[in-house]
Amino acid sequence: MPERGRPAYDPLEPGEGEAIAPTGQGGPMDLALDEAESLEKTLGDDPTGPAEKARSLWSDAWHQLRRNPVFIVSSLLILFLVVIAIWPQLIASGDPLHCDLSKSQQGSSPGHPFGYDTQGCDVYTRTVYGARASITVGVCATLGAALLGSALGGTAGFFGGWGDATLSRTADIFFGIPVVLGGLVFLSVVTSTTVWPVVGFIVLLGWPQIARIARGSVITAKQNDYVQAARALGAGNTRMLLRHVAPNAVAPVIVVATIALGTYIALEATLSFLGVGLRPPTVSWGIDISNAASQIRNAPHMLLYPAGALSVTVLVFIMLGDAVRDALDPKLR
């Protein structure tokens, strides 16, 4: 007895527990069945479904970085430099301050592959230990400039008004100060032999660049629809800035800070070469380059190794910054 409202016989609808069987005539029903079986097989082989799950900016950037040989090589070299900066005794067993004048400017010898400097100090040991001061200055100055510049620039860009105008004009003043001349004036009155006066000076002149980048990035991010939606739902300024704007505006700051790290290491070496940066007994590549400059003809090895270590260090940090920039900027893919 057929159910009420249902036809007694429907040739296109199978019975209970019965599958649709092909007709064998090559008609529209057979084509539809073939397409359904093909789609089911495809979905069965691919558990992720017909479309790949969308990745976030950071996961997509990490996906790109893992396949970038420049990032891999630079990261391994930076890891090596950081390790020897923390534990230089792993590859250098000597004392960088132990000198023997009887071996002054001697070349390579067993146990001393880089030779000796003018004071009879082992160039290899001083080159290894010099990484500590240079990387410490670069990392600390980068962190200080990034935190200060991001806080000031991000706040000014988000709230605008007179605070934004004041920050912009203050940054313009700092941009007008020559870096080397400012270092000669500022550091010449400092008598400390630690790295912190140099770090403070670099942060003082480095934060305006980060602040300008952060300000522009925040101004762009706060105009997005999700920020306007959060504002319409009653979110406060602090919540919008920290939760919605800052995570989406930090990528350019990371790129600029990574590249600036190598620049800050080179700046420290320049100031130390001029005699106003790091000072003895601190072991620094800039100090060793300064001492070797006058002896480049008689003992070129004194200049070659610390200058080579400095160049490689600056280069790998700039390479890392370029790789991060390429990964975080969709326009460069």
mmCIF file of C-alpha atoms in Angstrom:
data_model
loop_
_atom_site.group_PDB
_atom_site.id
_atom_site.type_symbol
_atom_site.label_atom_id
_atom_site.label_comp_id
_atom_site.label_asym_id
_atom_site.label_seq_id
_atom_site.Cartn_x
_atom_site.Cartn_y
_atom_site.Cartn_z
ATOM 1 C CA MET A 1 0.000 0.000 0.000
ATOM 2 C CA PRO A 2 1.787 3.257 -1.029
ATOM 3 C CA GLU A 3 2.283 5.993 1.516
ATOM 4 C CA ARG A 4 -0.042 8.991 1.320
ATOM 5 C CA GLY A 5 1.459 11.786 -0.816
ATOM 6 C CA ARG A 6 4.020 9.493 -2.368
ATOM 7 C CA PRO A 7 3.708 7.971 -5.846
ATOM 8 C CA ALA A 8 3.258 4.222 -5.972
ATOM 9 C CA TYR A 9 6.201 3.864 -8.290
ATOM 10 C CA ASP A 10 9.129 6.140 -8.977
ATOM 11 C CA PRO A 11 11.591 4.716 -11.505
ATOM 12 C CA LEU A 12 14.314 7.211 -10.526
ATOM 13 C CA GLU A 13 14.260 6.502 -6.795
ATOM 14 C CA PRO A 14 15.675 3.255 -5.387
ATOM 15 C CA GLY A 15 13.975 1.265 -2.699
ATOM 16 C CA GLU A 16 15.090 1.078 0.920
ATOM 17 C CA GLY A 17 18.692 -0.148 1.172
ATOM 18 C CA GLU A 18 18.973 -0.430 -2.619
ATOM 19 C CA ALA A 19 21.754 1.299 -4.602
ATOM 20 C CA ILE A 20 21.271 2.879 -7.982
ATOM 21 C CA ALA A 21 22.566 0.514 -10.627
ATOM 22 C CA PRO A 22 23.947 1.679 -13.953
ATOM 23 C CA THR A 23 21.690 1.129 -16.916
ATOM 24 C CA GLY A 24 24.453 0.187 -19.316
ATOM 25 C CA GLN A 25 22.943 2.434 -21.972
ATOM 26 C CA GLY A 26 25.435 5.326 -21.610
ATOM 27 C CA GLY A 27 22.708 7.771 -20.755
ATOM 28 C CA PRO A 28 22.733 10.808 -18.418
ATOM 29 C CA MET A 29 22.225 8.584 -15.367
ATOM 30 C CA ASP A 30 25.364 6.572 -16.107
ATOM 31 C CA LEU A 31 27.424 9.752 -16.595
ATOM 32 C CA ALA A 32 26.211 11.133 -13.277
ATOM 33 C CA LEU A 33 27.071 7.873 -11.532
ATOM 34 C CA ASP A 34 30.576 7.882 -13.028
ATOM 35 C CA GLU A 35 31.193 11.457 -11.860
ATOM 36 C CA ALA A 36 29.929 10.659 -8.355
ATOM 37 C CA GLU A 37 32.183 7.594 -8.083
ATOM 38 C CA SER A 38 35.168 9.601 -9.333
ATOM 39 C CA LEU A 39 34.548 12.378 -6.796
ATOM 40 C CA GLU A 40 34.086 9.856 -3.978
ATOM 41 C CA LYS A 41 37.369 8.174 -4.877
ATOM 42 C CA THR A 42 39.182 11.505 -4.976
ATOM 43 C CA LEU A 43 37.838 12.515 -1.571
ATOM 44 C CA GLY A 44 38.716 9.119 -0.177
ATOM 45 C CA ASP A 45 42.321 9.455 -1.310
ATOM 46 C CA ASP A 46 42.625 13.043 -0.031
ATOM 47 C CA PRO A 47 41.478 13.272 3.604
ATOM 48 C CA THR A 48 41.846 17.024 3.602
ATOM 49 C CA GLY A 49 38.917 17.440 1.227
ATOM 50 C CA PRO A 50 38.649 19.233 -2.103
ATOM 51 C CA ALA A 51 40.236 22.433 -0.815
ATOM 52 C CA GLU A 52 43.336 22.913 1.336
ATOM 53 C CA LYS A 53 42.761 24.657 4.636
ATOM 54 C CA ALA A 54 43.736 28.298 4.470
ATOM 55 C CA ARG A 55 46.917 29.219 6.356
ATOM 56 C CA SER A 56 47.529 32.326 8.410
ATOM 57 C CA LEU A 57 50.175 34.889 7.531
ATOM 58 C CA TRP A 58 52.686 33.410 9.983
ATOM 59 C CA SER A 59 52.112 29.780 9.036
ATOM 60 C CA ASP A 60 52.350 30.681 5.360
ATOM 61 C CA ALA A 61 55.566 32.624 6.028
ATOM 62 C CA TRP A 62 57.054 29.675 7.907
ATOM 63 C CA HIS A 63 56.027 27.409 5.020
ATOM 64 C CA GLN A 64 57.967 29.662 2.655
ATOM 65 C CA LEU A 65 60.996 30.024 4.930
ATOM 66 C CA ARG A 66 61.469 26.285 5.367
ATOM 67 C CA ARG A 67 61.938 25.985 1.609
ATOM 68 C CA ASN A 68 64.245 28.969 1.245
ATOM 69 C CA PRO A 69 67.938 27.932 1.178
ATOM 70 C CA VAL A 70 69.016 31.483 2.035
ATOM 71 C CA PHE A 71 67.040 31.334 5.271
ATOM 72 C CA ILE A 72 68.378 27.884 6.164
ATOM 73 C CA VAL A 73 72.031 28.789 5.554
ATOM 74 C CA SER A 74 71.822 32.139 7.339
ATOM 75 C CA SER A 75 69.971 30.615 10.298
ATOM 76 C CA LEU A 76 72.590 27.889 10.735
ATOM 77 C CA LEU A 77 75.417 30.428 10.592
ATOM 78 C CA ILE A 78 73.660 32.713 13.080
ATOM 79 C CA LEU A 79 73.081 29.753 15.409
ATOM 80 C CA PHE A 80 76.794 28.954 15.223
ATOM 81 C CA LEU A 81 77.740 32.572 15.946
ATOM 82 C CA VAL A 82 75.368 32.756 18.914
ATOM 83 C CA VAL A 83 76.750 29.514 20.350
ATOM 84 C CA ILE A 84 80.379 30.656 20.151
ATOM 85 C CA ALA A 85 79.388 34.065 21.529
ATOM 86 C CA ILE A 86 77.912 32.367 24.608
ATOM 87 C CA TRP A 87 80.496 29.589 24.931
ATOM 88 C CA PRO A 88 83.650 30.669 23.053
ATOM 89 C CA GLN A 89 85.709 28.125 24.985
ATOM 90 C CA LEU A 90 84.079 25.373 22.918
ATOM 91 C CA ILE A 91 86.363 26.140 19.972
ATOM 92 C CA ALA A 92 89.004 28.392 21.573
ATOM 93 C CA SER A 93 90.808 27.149 24.675
ATOM 94 C CA GLY A 94 93.207 30.072 25.036
ATOM 95 C CA ASP A 95 92.928 33.387 26.858
ATOM 96 C CA PRO A 96 92.266 36.366 24.558
ATOM 97 C CA LEU A 97 94.094 38.685 26.979
ATOM 98 C CA HIS A 98 97.204 36.508 27.272
ATOM 99 C CA CYS A 99 99.934 38.026 25.107
ATOM 100 C CA ASP A 100 103.602 37.265 24.477
ATOM 101 C CA LEU A 101 105.622 40.106 22.916
ATOM 102 C CA SER A 102 108.255 37.645 21.708
ATOM 103 C CA LYS A 103 105.681 36.350 19.188
ATOM 104 C CA SER A 104 104.608 39.757 17.955
ATOM 105 C CA GLN A 105 103.145 39.680 14.388
ATOM 106 C CA GLN A 106 104.191 36.081 13.827
ATOM 107 C CA GLY A 107 102.223 34.082 11.282
ATOM 108 C CA SER A 108 100.385 30.819 11.580
ATOM 109 C CA SER A 109 101.857 28.096 13.770
ATOM 110 C CA PRO A 110 100.639 24.776 15.251
ATOM 111 C CA GLY A 111 97.846 25.535 17.720
ATOM 112 C CA HIS A 112 97.627 29.155 16.524
ATOM 113 C CA PRO A 113 96.201 29.028 12.976
ATOM 114 C CA PHE A 114 95.606 32.789 12.657
ATOM 115 C CA GLY A 115 98.989 33.896 13.989
ATOM 116 C CA TYR A 116 99.656 36.687 16.500
ATOM 117 C CA ASP A 117 98.964 40.414 16.618
ATOM 118 C CA THR A 118 101.285 43.280 17.518
ATOM 119 C CA GLN A 119 101.032 42.586 21.252
ATOM 120 C CA GLY A 120 101.662 38.880 20.757
ATOM 121 C CA CYS A 121 98.031 37.884 21.393
ATOM 122 C CA ASP A 122 96.525 34.913 19.581
ATOM 123 C CA VAL A 123 94.437 36.268 16.684
ATOM 124 C CA TYR A 124 92.274 33.141 16.506
ATOM 125 C CA THR A 125 91.298 33.338 20.164
ATOM 126 C CA ARG A 126 90.560 37.047 19.974
ATOM 127 C CA THR A 127 88.497 36.560 16.800
ATOM 128 C CA VAL A 128 86.380 33.903 18.488
ATOM 129 C CA TYR A 129 85.913 35.891 21.701
ATOM 130 C CA GLY A 130 85.209 39.070 19.723
ATOM 131 C CA ALA A 131 81.885 37.593 18.587
ATOM 132 C CA ARG A 132 80.495 37.953 22.121
ATOM 133 C CA ALA A 133 80.762 41.737 22.323
ATOM 134 C CA SER A 134 79.650 42.390 18.755
ATOM 135 C CA ILE A 135 76.598 40.118 18.857
ATOM 136 C CA THR A 136 75.657 41.351 22.342
ATOM 137 C CA VAL A 137 75.652 44.937 21.119
ATOM 138 C CA GLY A 138 73.711 44.037 17.974
ATOM 139 C CA VAL A 139 71.028 41.970 19.716
ATOM 140 C CA CYS A 140 70.528 44.307 22.693
ATOM 141 C CA ALA A 141 70.460 47.428 20.513
ATOM 142 C CA THR A 142 67.984 45.816 18.120
ATOM 143 C CA LEU A 143 65.676 44.717 20.939
ATOM 144 C CA GLY A 144 65.826 48.137 22.577
ATOM 145 C CA ALA A 145 65.202 50.056 19.365
ATOM 146 C CA ALA A 146 62.430 47.669 18.282
ATOM 147 C CA LEU A 147 60.572 47.800 21.602
ATOM 148 C CA LEU A 148 60.892 51.561 22.027
ATOM 149 C CA GLY A 149 60.143 52.379 18.405
ATOM 150 C CA SER A 150 57.217 49.958 18.199
ATOM 151 C CA ALA A 151 55.630 51.291 21.406
ATOM 152 C CA LEU A 152 55.959 54.937 20.415
ATOM 153 C CA GLY A 153 55.186 54.550 16.731
ATOM 154 C CA GLY A 154 52.314 52.127 17.246
ATOM 155 C CA THR A 155 50.663 54.295 19.900
ATOM 156 C CA ALA A 156 51.058 57.456 17.834
ATOM 157 C CA GLY A 157 49.725 55.803 14.694
ATOM 158 C CA PHE A 158 46.694 54.338 16.460
ATOM 159 C CA PHE A 159 45.565 57.415 18.389
ATOM 160 C CA GLY A 160 46.834 60.120 16.012
ATOM 161 C CA GLY A 161 46.342 63.737 16.970
ATOM 162 C CA TRP A 162 48.976 65.946 18.533
ATOM 163 C CA GLY A 163 50.906 62.941 19.865
ATOM 164 C CA ASP A 164 51.377 61.628 16.346
ATOM 165 C CA ALA A 165 52.524 65.025 15.089
ATOM 166 C CA THR A 166 54.954 65.422 17.997
ATOM 167 C CA LEU A 167 56.463 61.980 17.433
ATOM 168 C CA SER A 168 56.892 62.607 13.715
ATOM 169 C CA ARG A 169 58.707 65.901 14.243
ATOM 170 C CA THR A 170 60.899 64.386 16.994
ATOM 171 C CA ALA A 171 61.842 61.505 14.724
ATOM 172 C CA ASP A 172 62.767 63.979 11.985
ATOM 173 C CA ILE A 173 65.173 65.675 14.404
ATOM 174 C CA PHE A 174 66.901 62.373 15.185
ATOM 175 C CA PHE A 175 67.063 61.502 11.501
ATOM 176 C CA GLY A 176 69.041 64.699 10.962
ATOM 177 C CA ILE A 177 71.828 63.647 13.367
ATOM 178 C CA PRO A 178 74.803 62.030 11.569
ATOM 179 C CA VAL A 179 75.372 58.629 13.156
ATOM 180 C CA VAL A 180 79.166 58.628 13.198
ATOM 181 C CA LEU A 181 79.461 62.274 14.241
ATOM 182 C CA GLY A 182 76.850 61.749 16.937
ATOM 183 C CA GLY A 183 78.776 58.744 18.199
ATOM 184 C CA LEU A 184 82.015 60.709 18.352
ATOM 185 C CA VAL A 185 80.352 63.433 20.399
ATOM 186 C CA PHE A 186 78.208 61.245 22.651
ATOM 187 C CA LEU A 187 80.635 58.412 23.382
ATOM 188 C CA SER A 188 83.754 60.558 23.724
ATOM 189 C CA VAL A 189 82.580 61.726 27.164
ATOM 190 C CA VAL A 190 81.818 58.183 28.365
ATOM 191 C CA THR A 191 84.546 56.412 30.331
ATOM 192 C CA SER A 192 82.846 53.026 30.757
ATOM 193 C CA THR A 193 84.463 50.030 29.068
ATOM 194 C CA THR A 194 81.259 47.966 28.966
ATOM 195 C CA VAL A 195 78.960 47.508 25.993
ATOM 196 C CA TRP A 196 76.010 49.435 27.458
ATOM 197 C CA PRO A 197 76.985 52.993 26.452
ATOM 198 C CA VAL A 198 77.295 51.815 22.847
ATOM 199 C CA VAL A 199 73.981 49.967 23.101
ATOM 200 C CA GLY A 200 72.287 53.063 24.519
ATOM 201 C CA PHE A 201 73.643 55.293 21.772
ATOM 202 C CA ILE A 202 72.487 52.928 19.010
ATOM 203 C CA VAL A 203 69.030 52.663 20.566
ATOM 204 C CA LEU A 204 68.883 56.457 20.841
ATOM 205 C CA LEU A 205 69.478 56.881 17.113
ATOM 206 C CA GLY A 206 67.804 53.664 15.972
ATOM 207 C CA TRP A 207 64.303 53.931 17.416
ATOM 208 C CA PRO A 208 62.998 56.609 14.961
ATOM 209 C CA GLN A 209 63.349 54.236 12.001
ATOM 210 C CA ILE A 210 61.407 51.484 13.774
ATOM 211 C CA ALA A 211 58.844 54.024 15.028
ATOM 212 C CA ARG A 212 58.157 55.289 11.522
ATOM 213 C CA ILE A 213 57.683 51.743 10.192
ATOM 214 C CA ALA A 214 55.418 50.789 13.116
ATOM 215 C CA ARG A 215 53.360 53.969 12.769
ATOM 216 C CA GLY A 216 52.648 53.393 9.088
ATOM 217 C CA SER A 217 51.841 49.732 9.625
ATOM 218 C CA VAL A 218 49.414 50.494 12.460
ATOM 219 C CA ILE A 219 47.666 53.217 10.445
ATOM 220 C CA THR A 220 47.120 50.691 7.640
ATOM 221 C CA ALA A 221 45.974 47.894 9.964
ATOM 222 C CA LYS A 222 43.477 49.977 11.940
ATOM 223 C CA GLN A 223 41.517 50.771 8.755
ATOM 224 C CA ASN A 224 40.678 47.107 8.138
ATOM 225 C CA ASP A 225 37.101 45.887 8.485
ATOM 226 C CA TYR A 226 37.736 43.600 11.442
ATOM 227 C CA VAL A 227 39.057 46.535 13.498
ATOM 228 C CA GLN A 228 36.015 48.621 12.619
ATOM 229 C CA ALA A 229 33.785 45.673 13.549
ATOM 230 C CA ALA A 230 35.510 45.336 16.922
ATOM 231 C CA ARG A 231 35.041 49.041 17.532
ATOM 232 C CA ALA A 232 31.339 48.785 16.632
ATOM 233 C CA LEU A 233 30.952 45.910 19.107
ATOM 234 C CA GLY A 234 32.287 48.117 21.890
ATOM 235 C CA ALA A 235 35.921 46.943 22.153
ATOM 236 C CA GLY A 236 38.180 49.385 23.974
ATOM 237 C CA ASN A 237 41.217 51.056 22.436
ATOM 238 C CA THR A 238 43.676 48.941 24.420
ATOM 239 C CA ARG A 239 42.018 45.691 23.365
ATOM 240 C CA MET A 240 41.840 46.718 19.724
ATOM 241 C CA LEU A 241 45.460 47.848 19.681
ATOM 242 C CA LEU A 242 46.919 44.788 21.404
ATOM 243 C CA ARG A 243 44.613 42.079 20.074
ATOM 244 C CA HIS A 244 43.576 43.177 16.591
ATOM 245 C CA VAL A 245 46.005 45.820 15.311
ATOM 246 C CA ALA A 246 49.435 44.946 16.733
ATOM 247 C CA PRO A 247 49.522 41.262 15.617
ATOM 248 C CA ASN A 248 48.731 42.345 12.063
ATOM 249 C CA ALA A 249 51.170 45.275 12.038
ATOM 250 C CA VAL A 250 54.261 43.665 13.541
ATOM 251 C CA ALA A 251 55.554 41.924 10.393
ATOM 252 C CA PRO A 252 57.257 45.010 8.831
ATOM 253 C CA VAL A 253 58.866 45.806 12.189
ATOM 254 C CA ILE A 254 60.367 42.307 12.393
ATOM 255 C CA VAL A 255 61.780 42.604 8.880
ATOM 256 C CA VAL A 256 63.369 46.017 9.481
ATOM 257 C CA ALA A 257 64.735 44.995 12.892
ATOM 258 C CA THR A 258 66.337 41.842 11.498
ATOM 259 C CA ILE A 259 68.157 43.758 8.780
ATOM 260 C CA ALA A 260 69.080 46.534 11.229
ATOM 261 C CA LEU A 261 70.763 44.016 13.543
ATOM 262 C CA GLY A 262 73.554 43.468 11.052
ATOM 263 C CA THR A 263 73.840 47.216 10.537
ATOM 264 C CA TYR A 264 74.166 47.801 14.279
ATOM 265 C CA ILE A 265 76.994 45.260 14.514
ATOM 266 C CA ALA A 266 78.825 47.091 11.740
ATOM 267 C CA LEU A 267 78.161 50.425 13.496
ATOM 268 C CA GLU A 268 79.662 49.109 16.732
ATOM 269 C CA ALA A 269 82.781 48.004 14.862
ATOM 270 C CA THR A 270 83.019 51.422 13.190
ATOM 271 C CA LEU A 271 82.774 53.284 16.493
ATOM 272 C CA SER A 272 85.305 50.915 18.100
ATOM 273 C CA PHE A 273 87.642 51.439 15.136
ATOM 274 C CA LEU A 274 87.451 55.195 15.721
ATOM 275 C CA GLY A 275 88.281 54.705 19.407
ATOM 276 C CA VAL A 276 84.945 55.817 20.912
ATOM 277 C CA GLY A 277 83.059 52.516 20.938
ATOM 278 C CA LEU A 278 84.140 49.483 22.933
ATOM 279 C CA ARG A 279 87.500 49.885 24.630
ATOM 280 C CA PRO A 280 90.149 47.537 26.042
ATOM 281 C CA PRO A 281 90.144 45.188 27.866
ATOM 282 C CA THR A 282 86.904 44.358 26.012
ATOM 283 C CA VAL A 283 87.637 42.058 23.081
ATOM 284 C CA SER A 284 85.969 43.384 19.931
ATOM 285 C CA TRP A 285 86.425 42.941 16.213
ATOM 286 C CA GLY A 286 86.420 46.718 15.773
ATOM 287 C CA ILE A 287 89.273 47.136 18.256
ATOM 288 C CA ASP A 288 91.334 44.418 16.563
ATOM 289 C CA ILE A 289 90.718 45.936 13.134
ATOM 290 C CA SER A 290 91.809 49.334 14.452
ATOM 291 C CA ASN A 291 95.021 47.894 15.889
ATOM 292 C CA ALA A 292 95.782 45.991 12.682
ATOM 293 C CA ALA A 293 95.120 48.842 10.241
ATOM 294 C CA SER A 294 98.591 50.343 10.607
ATOM 295 C CA GLN A 295 100.255 46.947 10.140
ATOM 296 C CA ILE A 296 98.360 45.757 7.100
ATOM 297 C CA ARG A 297 101.527 45.494 4.972
ATOM 298 C CA ASN A 298 103.715 43.807 7.563
ATOM 299 C CA ALA A 299 101.111 41.450 9.052
ATOM 300 C CA PRO A 300 97.947 41.305 6.910
ATOM 301 C CA HIS A 301 96.652 38.311 8.873
ATOM 302 C CA MET A 302 95.970 40.627 11.836
ATOM 303 C CA LEU A 303 93.344 42.440 9.749
ATOM 304 C CA LEU A 304 92.091 39.609 7.566
ATOM 305 C CA TYR A 305 90.488 37.356 10.170
ATOM 306 C CA PRO A 306 88.613 39.829 12.395
ATOM 307 C CA ALA A 307 87.464 41.783 9.340
ATOM 308 C CA GLY A 308 86.330 38.556 7.670
ATOM 309 C CA ALA A 309 84.408 37.490 10.783
ATOM 310 C CA LEU A 310 82.720 40.896 10.944
ATOM 311 C CA SER A 311 81.775 40.814 7.261
ATOM 312 C CA VAL A 312 80.325 37.313 7.464
ATOM 313 C CA THR A 313 78.297 38.181 10.570
ATOM 314 C CA VAL A 314 76.811 41.315 9.032
ATOM 315 C CA LEU A 315 76.099 39.471 5.800
ATOM 316 C CA VAL A 316 74.217 36.564 7.389
ATOM 317 C CA PHE A 317 71.950 38.869 9.398
ATOM 318 C CA ILE A 318 71.124 40.887 6.284
ATOM 319 C CA MET A 319 70.469 37.646 4.374
ATOM 320 C CA LEU A 320 68.143 36.516 7.154
ATOM 321 C CA GLY A 321 66.291 39.830 7.027
ATOM 322 C CA ASP A 322 65.876 39.562 3.260
ATOM 323 C CA ALA A 323 64.502 36.025 3.569
ATOM 324 C CA VAL A 324 62.034 37.075 6.264
ATOM 325 C CA ARG A 325 60.956 40.056 4.175
ATOM 326 C CA ASP A 326 60.304 37.853 1.145
ATOM 327 C CA ALA A 327 58.233 35.465 3.268
ATOM 328 C CA LEU A 328 56.136 38.092 5.030
ATOM 329 C CA ASP A 329 55.464 40.323 2.031
ATOM 330 C CA PRO A 330 52.878 38.719 -0.311
ATOM 331 C CA LYS A 331 53.800 41.156 -3.089
ATOM 332 C CA LEU A 332 57.297 39.627 -3.364
ATOM 333 C CA ARG A 333 56.148 36.027 -3.809
#
